[in-house]
CSV table of C-alpha atoms and ligand atoms in Angstrom, one decimal:
chain,number,residue,atom,x,y,z
A,282,MET,CA,120.7,103.7,93.8
A,283,SER,CA,118.9,106.1,96.1
A,284,ASP,CA,119.0,107.4,99.6
A,285,PHE,CA,116.0,107.0,101.9
A,286,LEU,CA,116.4,110.1,104.1
A,287,ASP,CA,112.8,111.2,104.6
A,288,ILE,CA,109.3,110.6,103.6
A,289,ALA,CA,109.1,114.2,102.1
A,290,SER,CA,112.2,113.7,100.0
A,291,THR,CA,111.0,110.4,98.5
A,292,ASP,CA,108.6,110.2,95.6
A,293,ALA,CA,105.0,109.2,96.4
A,294,ASP,CA,105.0,106.5,93.7
A,295,ALA,CA,108.3,105.1,95.1
A,296,LEU,CA,106.8,105.0,98.6
A,297,ARG,CA,103.8,103.2,97.3
A,298,ASP,CA,105.9,100.7,95.3
A,299,MET,CA,107.9,100.0,98.4
A,300,LEU,CA,104.8,99.2,100.5
A,301,ALA,CA,103.5,96.9,97.7
A,302,ARG,CA,106.7,95.1,97.7
A,303,ALA,CA,106.8,94.9,101.5
A,304,SER,CA,103.4,93.3,101.5
A,305,ALA,CA,104.3,90.9,98.7
A,306,MET,CA,107.5,89.8,100.5
A,307,LYS,CA,105.7,89.4,103.8
A,308,ALA,CA,103.0,87.2,102.1
A,309,ALA,CA,105.7,85.2,100.2
A,310,ARG,CA,107.4,84.3,103.5
A,311,GLY,CA,104.3,83.1,105.1
A,312,ASP,CA,105.1,81.8,108.6
A,313,ARG,CA,108.4,80.2,107.8
A,314,PRO,CA,111.0,80.5,110.7
A,315,LYS,CA,112.5,84.0,111.0
A,316,GLY,CA,116.1,82.7,110.4
A,317,THR,CA,115.3,81.0,107.1
A,318,PRO,CA,116.1,82.8,103.9
A,319,ASP,CA,113.6,84.3,101.5
A,320,ASP,CA,113.2,82.5,98.1
A,321,GLU,CA,114.5,85.6,96.5
A,322,GLN,CA,118.0,86.6,97.6
A,323,PRO,CA,118.4,90.2,96.3
A,324,LEU,CA,121.1,91.1,98.8
A,325,ALA,CA,123.3,88.1,98.1
A,326,GLY,CA,126.9,89.2,98.4
A,327,ARG,CA,126.0,92.6,99.8
A,328,VAL,CA,127.2,94.1,103.2
A,329,VAL,CA,125.1,96.5,105.1
A,330,ALA,CA,126.5,98.8,107.9
A,331,LEU,CA,124.0,99.6,110.6
A,332,ILE,CA,125.3,102.5,112.7
A,333,PHE,CA,123.7,103.5,116.0
A,334,GLU,CA,124.5,106.7,117.9
A,335,LYS,CA,121.3,106.1,120.0
A,336,PRO,CA,119.9,103.0,121.6
A,337,SER,CA,117.6,100.7,119.5
A,338,THR,CA,115.8,97.3,119.8
A,339,ARG,CA,113.4,97.2,116.8
A,340,THR,CA,115.5,99.1,114.2
A,341,ARG,CA,118.7,97.2,115.0
A,342,ILE,CA,117.1,93.7,115.0
A,343,SER,CA,114.6,94.2,112.2
A,344,PHE,CA,117.3,95.6,109.8
A,345,ASP,CA,119.7,92.9,110.7
A,346,VAL,CA,117.2,90.1,110.3
A,347,GLY,CA,115.9,91.6,107.1
A,348,VAL,CA,119.3,91.7,105.5
A,349,ARG,CA,120.0,88.1,106.4
A,350,GLN,CA,116.6,87.0,105.1
A,351,MET,CA,117.5,88.6,101.7
A,352,GLY,CA,120.9,86.9,101.6
A,353,GLY,CA,123.2,89.8,102.7
A,354,THR,CA,125.4,90.3,105.7
A,355,THR,CA,125.4,93.1,108.3
A,356,MET,CA,127.7,94.9,110.6
A,357,VAL,CA,126.0,96.5,113.6
A,358,LEU,CA,128.2,99.4,114.8
A,359,SER,CA,127.9,101.7,117.7
A,360,GLY,CA,129.0,105.3,116.8
A,361,ALA,CA,130.8,105.5,120.2
A,362,ASP,CA,133.0,102.5,119.2
A,363,MET,CA,133.9,104.0,115.9
A,364,GLN,CA,136.3,106.9,115.2
A,365,LEU,CA,133.1,108.8,114.4
A,366,GLY,CA,132.6,109.1,118.2
A,367,HIS,CA,136.1,110.4,118.6
A,368,GLY,CA,136.4,113.3,116.2
A,369,GLU,CA,136.5,111.7,112.7
A,370,THR,CA,134.2,113.6,110.4
A,371,ILE,CA,130.9,112.3,109.1
A,372,ALA,CA,132.1,112.9,105.6
A,373,ASP,CA,135.3,111.0,106.0
A,374,THR,CA,133.5,108.1,107.7
A,375,ALA,CA,131.0,108.0,104.8
A,376,ARG,CA,133.8,108.0,102.2
A,377,VAL,CA,135.6,105.2,103.9
A,378,LEU,CA,132.5,103.1,104.6
A,379,SER,CA,131.6,103.4,100.9
A,380,ARG,CA,134.8,101.5,100.1
A,381,TYR,CA,133.7,98.6,102.3
A,382,VAL,CA,129.9,98.3,102.3
A,383,ASP,CA,127.0,98.5,99.9
A,384,LEU,CA,124.5,100.3,102.1
A,385,ILE,CA,124.6,102.4,105.3
A,386,MET,CA,121.8,102.8,107.8
A,387,ILE,CA,122.4,105.4,110.5
A,388,ARG,CA,120.5,106.3,113.6
A,389,THR,CA,121.8,109.6,115.0
A,390,PHE,CA,121.0,113.0,116.5
A,391,GLY,CA,120.7,116.0,114.0
A,392,ALA,CA,119.2,115.5,110.6
A,393,ASP,CA,122.3,117.3,109.2
A,394,ILE,CA,124.4,114.3,110.2
A,395,VAL,CA,122.4,112.0,107.9
A,396,GLN,CA,122.4,114.6,105.1
A,397,GLU,CA,126.2,115.0,105.4
A,398,MET,CA,126.6,111.2,105.4
A,399,ALA,CA,124.5,110.8,102.3
A,400,GLN,CA,126.3,113.6,100.5
A,401,ALA,CA,129.7,112.1,101.0
A,402,ALA,CA,128.8,108.5,100.6
A,403,SER,CA,128.8,106.8,97.2
A,404,VAL,CA,126.5,104.1,98.5
A,405,PRO,CA,122.9,104.6,99.6
A,406,VAL,CA,122.1,105.9,103.1
A,407,ILE,CA,119.0,105.2,105.1
A,408,ASN,CA,117.8,107.4,108.0
A,409,GLY,CA,117.1,105.1,110.9
A,410,LEU,CA,115.8,108.0,113.1
A,411,THR,CA,117.1,111.4,113.8
A,412,ASP,CA,115.9,114.1,116.3
A,413,SER,CA,113.5,115.3,113.6
A,414,SER,CA,112.2,112.3,111.7
A,415,HIS,CA,111.8,108.5,111.6
A,416,PRO,CA,110.7,107.6,108.1
A,417,CYS,CA,111.2,103.8,108.3
A,418,GLN,CA,108.7,103.8,111.2
A,419,ILE,CA,106.1,105.6,109.2
A,420,MET,CA,106.4,103.1,106.3
A,421,ALA,CA,105.6,100.3,108.7
A,422,ASP,CA,102.8,102.3,110.2
A,423,VAL,CA,101.1,103.0,106.9
A,424,MET,CA,101.5,99.3,105.9
A,425,THR,CA,100.0,98.2,109.2
A,426,TYR,CA,97.0,100.6,108.9
A,427,GLU,CA,96.2,99.3,105.4
A,428,GLU,CA,96.5,95.7,106.5
A,429,HIS,CA,93.8,96.3,109.1
A,430,ARG,CA,91.6,98.9,107.5
A,431,GLY,CA,92.3,99.2,103.8
A,432,PRO,CA,93.6,102.3,102.0
A,433,ILE,CA,94.8,105.1,104.3
A,434,ALA,CA,94.0,107.8,101.7
A,435,GLY,CA,91.2,110.0,102.9
A,436,LYS,CA,91.4,108.8,106.5
A,437,ARG,CA,92.3,110.8,109.5
A,438,VAL,CA,95.3,110.2,111.9
A,439,ALA,CA,95.2,111.8,115.3
A,440,TRP,CA,98.6,112.2,116.9
A,441,MET,CA,98.5,112.5,120.7
A,442,GLY,CA,101.2,114.1,122.8
A,443,ASP,CA,104.7,115.3,121.8
A,444,GLY,CA,105.2,116.7,118.2
A,445,ASN,CA,108.4,114.7,118.0
A,446,ASN,CA,110.4,113.0,115.2
A,447,VAL,CA,107.8,110.3,114.6
A,448,ALA,CA,104.9,112.8,114.5
A,449,GLN,CA,106.9,114.9,112.0
A,450,SER,CA,107.4,111.9,109.7
A,451,PHE,CA,103.6,111.2,110.0
A,452,LEU,CA,103.0,114.8,108.9
A,453,GLN,CA,105.1,114.2,105.8
A,454,ALA,CA,103.4,110.9,105.1
A,455,ALA,CA,100.0,112.6,105.3
A,456,GLU,CA,100.9,114.6,102.2
A,457,ARG,CA,102.5,111.7,100.4
A,458,PHE,CA,99.7,109.1,101.1
A,459,GLY,CA,96.8,111.5,101.1
A,460,PHE,CA,95.4,111.4,104.6
A,461,ASP,CA,94.2,114.1,107.0
A,462,PHE,CA,96.0,114.8,110.3
A,463,THR,CA,95.1,116.1,113.7
A,464,PHE,CA,97.9,117.1,116.1
A,465,SER,CA,96.8,117.1,119.7
A,466,GLY,CA,99.3,118.2,122.3
A,467,PRO,CA,100.5,121.2,124.3
A,468,GLU,CA,101.5,124.3,122.2
A,469,GLN,CA,105.0,124.1,123.6
A,470,LEU,CA,105.6,120.8,122.0
A,471,ASP,CA,104.0,121.4,118.6
A,472,PRO,CA,105.7,119.8,115.5
A,473,ASP,CA,107.7,122.0,113.2
A,474,PRO,CA,105.2,124.6,112.0
A,475,SER,CA,106.7,124.5,108.5
A,476,LEU,CA,105.7,120.8,108.2
A,477,MET,CA,102.2,121.6,109.4
A,478,GLY,CA,102.1,124.5,106.9
A,479,ALA,CA,103.3,122.2,104.0
A,480,LEU,CA,100.6,119.7,104.7
A,481,ARG,CA,97.9,122.4,104.7
A,482,ALA,CA,99.4,123.9,101.5
A,483,SER,CA,99.0,120.4,99.9
A,484,GLY,CA,95.3,120.6,100.4
A,485,ARG,CA,94.9,118.1,103.2
A,486,ASP,CA,93.1,118.9,106.4
A,487,MET,CA,95.7,119.6,109.0
A,488,ARG,CA,94.1,120.4,112.4
A,489,VAL,CA,95.6,121.4,115.7
A,490,GLU,CA,93.2,120.4,118.5
A,491,ARG,CA,94.3,121.0,122.1
A,492,ASP,CA,91.4,119.1,123.5
A,493,PRO,CA,92.3,115.4,123.4
A,494,ALA,CA,88.7,114.1,123.5
A,495,ARG,CA,87.8,116.2,120.5
A,496,ALA,CA,91.0,115.3,118.7
A,497,VAL,CA,90.1,111.6,118.6
A,498,ALA,CA,86.4,112.0,117.8
A,499,ASP,CA,86.8,111.6,114.1
A,500,ALA,CA,90.1,109.7,114.0
A,501,ASP,CA,90.6,106.4,112.1
A,502,LEU,CA,93.9,105.9,113.7
A,503,VAL,CA,95.2,107.2,117.1
A,504,VAL,CA,98.9,107.4,117.5
A,505,THR,CA,101.2,108.3,120.4
A,506,ASP,CA,104.8,108.0,121.4
A,507,THR,CA,107.1,108.5,124.4
A,508,TRP,CA,107.0,111.8,126.2
A,509,VAL,CA,110.8,112.1,126.3
A,510,SER,CA,112.6,111.2,123.2
A,511,MET,CA,116.2,110.0,123.0
A,512,GLY,CA,117.4,113.4,121.8
A,513,ASP,CA,115.6,115.4,124.5
A,514,ALA,CA,117.4,116.8,127.5
A,515,GLU,CA,117.0,114.7,130.7
A,516,SER,CA,116.4,117.9,132.5
A,517,SER,CA,113.2,118.5,130.5
A,518,ARG,CA,111.6,115.2,131.7
A,519,GLN,CA,109.4,116.7,134.6
A,520,ARG,CA,108.2,119.6,132.5
A,521,ARG,CA,107.3,117.4,129.6
A,522,HIS,CA,105.4,115.0,131.8
A,523,ASN,CA,103.4,117.8,133.3
A,524,LEU,CA,102.6,119.2,129.9
A,525,LEU,CA,101.7,115.9,128.3
A,526,ARG,CA,99.8,114.1,131.0
A,527,PRO,CA,96.4,115.2,129.6
A,528,TYR,CA,97.2,113.5,126.3
A,529,GLN,CA,97.6,109.9,127.6
A,530,VAL,CA,96.0,107.4,125.3
A,531,ASN,CA,93.8,105.4,127.7
A,532,ALA,CA,90.4,103.7,127.7
A,533,ALA,CA,88.6,106.9,128.8
A,534,LEU,CA,90.1,108.8,125.8
A,535,MET,CA,89.4,106.0,123.4
A,536,ALA,CA,85.7,106.0,124.4
A,537,ASN,CA,85.5,109.3,122.4
A,538,ALA,CA,86.9,107.7,119.2
A,539,PRO,CA,84.9,106.0,116.5
A,540,GLU,CA,84.3,102.3,117.2
A,541,ASP,CA,86.7,101.1,114.5
A,542,ALA,CA,89.5,103.5,115.3
A,543,ILE,CA,92.8,101.6,115.9
A,544,VAL,CA,95.8,102.5,118.0
A,545,MET,CA,99.5,102.6,117.2
A,546,HIS,CA,102.7,103.3,119.1
A,547,CYS,CA,106.2,102.9,117.5
A,548,LEU,CA,107.6,101.5,120.8
A,549,PRO,CA,109.3,101.5,123.2
A,550,ALA,CA,106.2,102.4,125.3
A,551,HIS,CA,106.2,103.8,128.8
A,552,ARG,CA,103.1,102.0,130.0
A,553,GLY,CA,101.1,104.2,132.4
A,554,GLU,CA,102.6,107.4,130.8
A,555,GLU,CA,101.7,108.1,127.2
A,556,ILE,CA,99.6,104.9,126.9
A,557,SER,CA,97.7,102.8,129.4
A,558,ASP,CA,98.0,99.0,129.7
A,559,ASP,CA,94.4,98.4,128.8
A,560,VAL,CA,94.7,100.2,125.4
A,561,MET,CA,98.1,98.8,124.7
A,562,ASP,CA,96.9,95.3,125.3
A,563,GLY,CA,93.4,95.9,124.1
A,564,PRO,CA,91.5,94.9,121.0
A,565,ARG,CA,92.1,98.2,119.2
A,566,SER,CA,95.9,98.0,119.5
A,567,VAL,CA,97.8,97.0,116.4
A,568,ILE,CA,101.1,97.9,118.0
A,569,PHE,CA,102.8,94.5,117.7
A,570,ASP,CA,101.8,94.1,114.1
A,571,GLU,CA,103.3,97.6,113.6
A,572,ALA,CA,106.6,96.4,115.2
A,573,GLU,CA,106.6,93.3,113.0
A,574,ASN,CA,106.1,95.4,109.9
A,575,ARG,CA,109.3,97.3,110.5
A,576,LEU,CA,111.0,94.2,109.2
A,577,HIS,CA,108.9,93.9,106.0
A,578,ALA,CA,108.9,97.6,105.2
A,579,GLN,CA,112.6,98.0,105.6
A,580,LYS,CA,113.4,95.0,103.4
A,581,ALA,CA,111.5,96.8,100.7
A,582,ILE,CA,113.2,100.1,101.5
A,583,MET,CA,116.7,98.5,101.2
A,584,ARG,CA,115.8,96.9,97.9
A,585,TRP,CA,114.6,100.2,96.6
A,586,CYS,CA,117.8,101.9,97.7
A,587,LEU,CA,120.0,99.3,96.0
A,588,GLY,CA,117.7,99.0,93.0
A,589,VAL,CA,117.6,95.2,93.4
B,251,LIG,N1,110.4,102.1,117.0
B,251,LIG,C1,111.8,102.0,117.0
B,251,LIG,O1,112.5,102.6,116.2
B,251,LIG,O2,112.3,101.3,118.0
B,251,LIG,P1,113.8,101.1,118.5
B,251,LIG,O3,114.2,102.4,119.1
B,251,LIG,O4,113.8,100.0,119.4
B,251,LIG,O5,114.6,100.9,117.3
B,252,LIG,N1,110.4,109.5,119.6
B,252,LIG,C1,111.2,108.4,120.1
B,252,LIG,C2,111.1,107.3,119.1
B,252,LIG,C3,111.8,106.0,119.5
B,252,LIG,C4,111.8,104.9,118.4
B,252,LIG,C5,112.6,108.8,120.3
B,252,LIG,O1,113.2,109.5,119.4
B,252,LIG,O2,113.2,108.4,121.3
């Protein structure tokens, strides 16, 4: 049994195996109705706790549906409704949950909370997003890129805007999956310098390019995300918008990108802010395939965690 806490803390071979299994499971399902079970039922008899200390649409529903398709049952829990939100420690919560459930997925604030949960739990823990990373998202993103364009190794991803949790998981994935990375955003919102340094040290080309048009010029994949993340102070909204406005992914920006470059956004999108409607709904967008692949990728992640 293994935790899935971050891309950088998971073996490259294991990540590859998970993606291969995700694709195989997706293909095996074909287009049968979402509510029908998979032929294989590896989670039969298992209970999964899904804990949310921040809002969620995709993570909540894709994990829940994924567990059901694999024969397990779920409990979707809000941190605020648990004693966790009223002073019970993370470690005690983890110890207690480990007596009831087989797997824990948690979306929360600090990365230390997930670490503490994993340390105290005797069942696997999955990081469903923290202020500093979103590894499940990036597994779906790599899967989606490869479905549309083949192997991501040797390609270049251009991240536009805020160097947030999703950007940071992308940086970790660049090392693990062997692609190059351009960060394009204001200096004040750079990703963690140690992650950029680690990617450079691994031998990949990691570029910081403040000019958005130049950043996308050699990109195979252009990615953006909200300008204000769930962990960001509401009071920073105006400042962030002012800093990030030049990095909007719109048709004019995409005119600078190679013709076959595709666009991703983990969603939820703020149309007209970080991404324009024409790009979001245009032929280069694979955004809704990306959202679907959360389901398939996470099913494979859960199987890997449980060793089933
Ligand atoms: N992309 C993503 O994690 O979406 P939710 O916040 O809706 O779960
Ligand atoms: N960066 C965003 C991602 C949402 C899935 C946030 O943390 O709010």
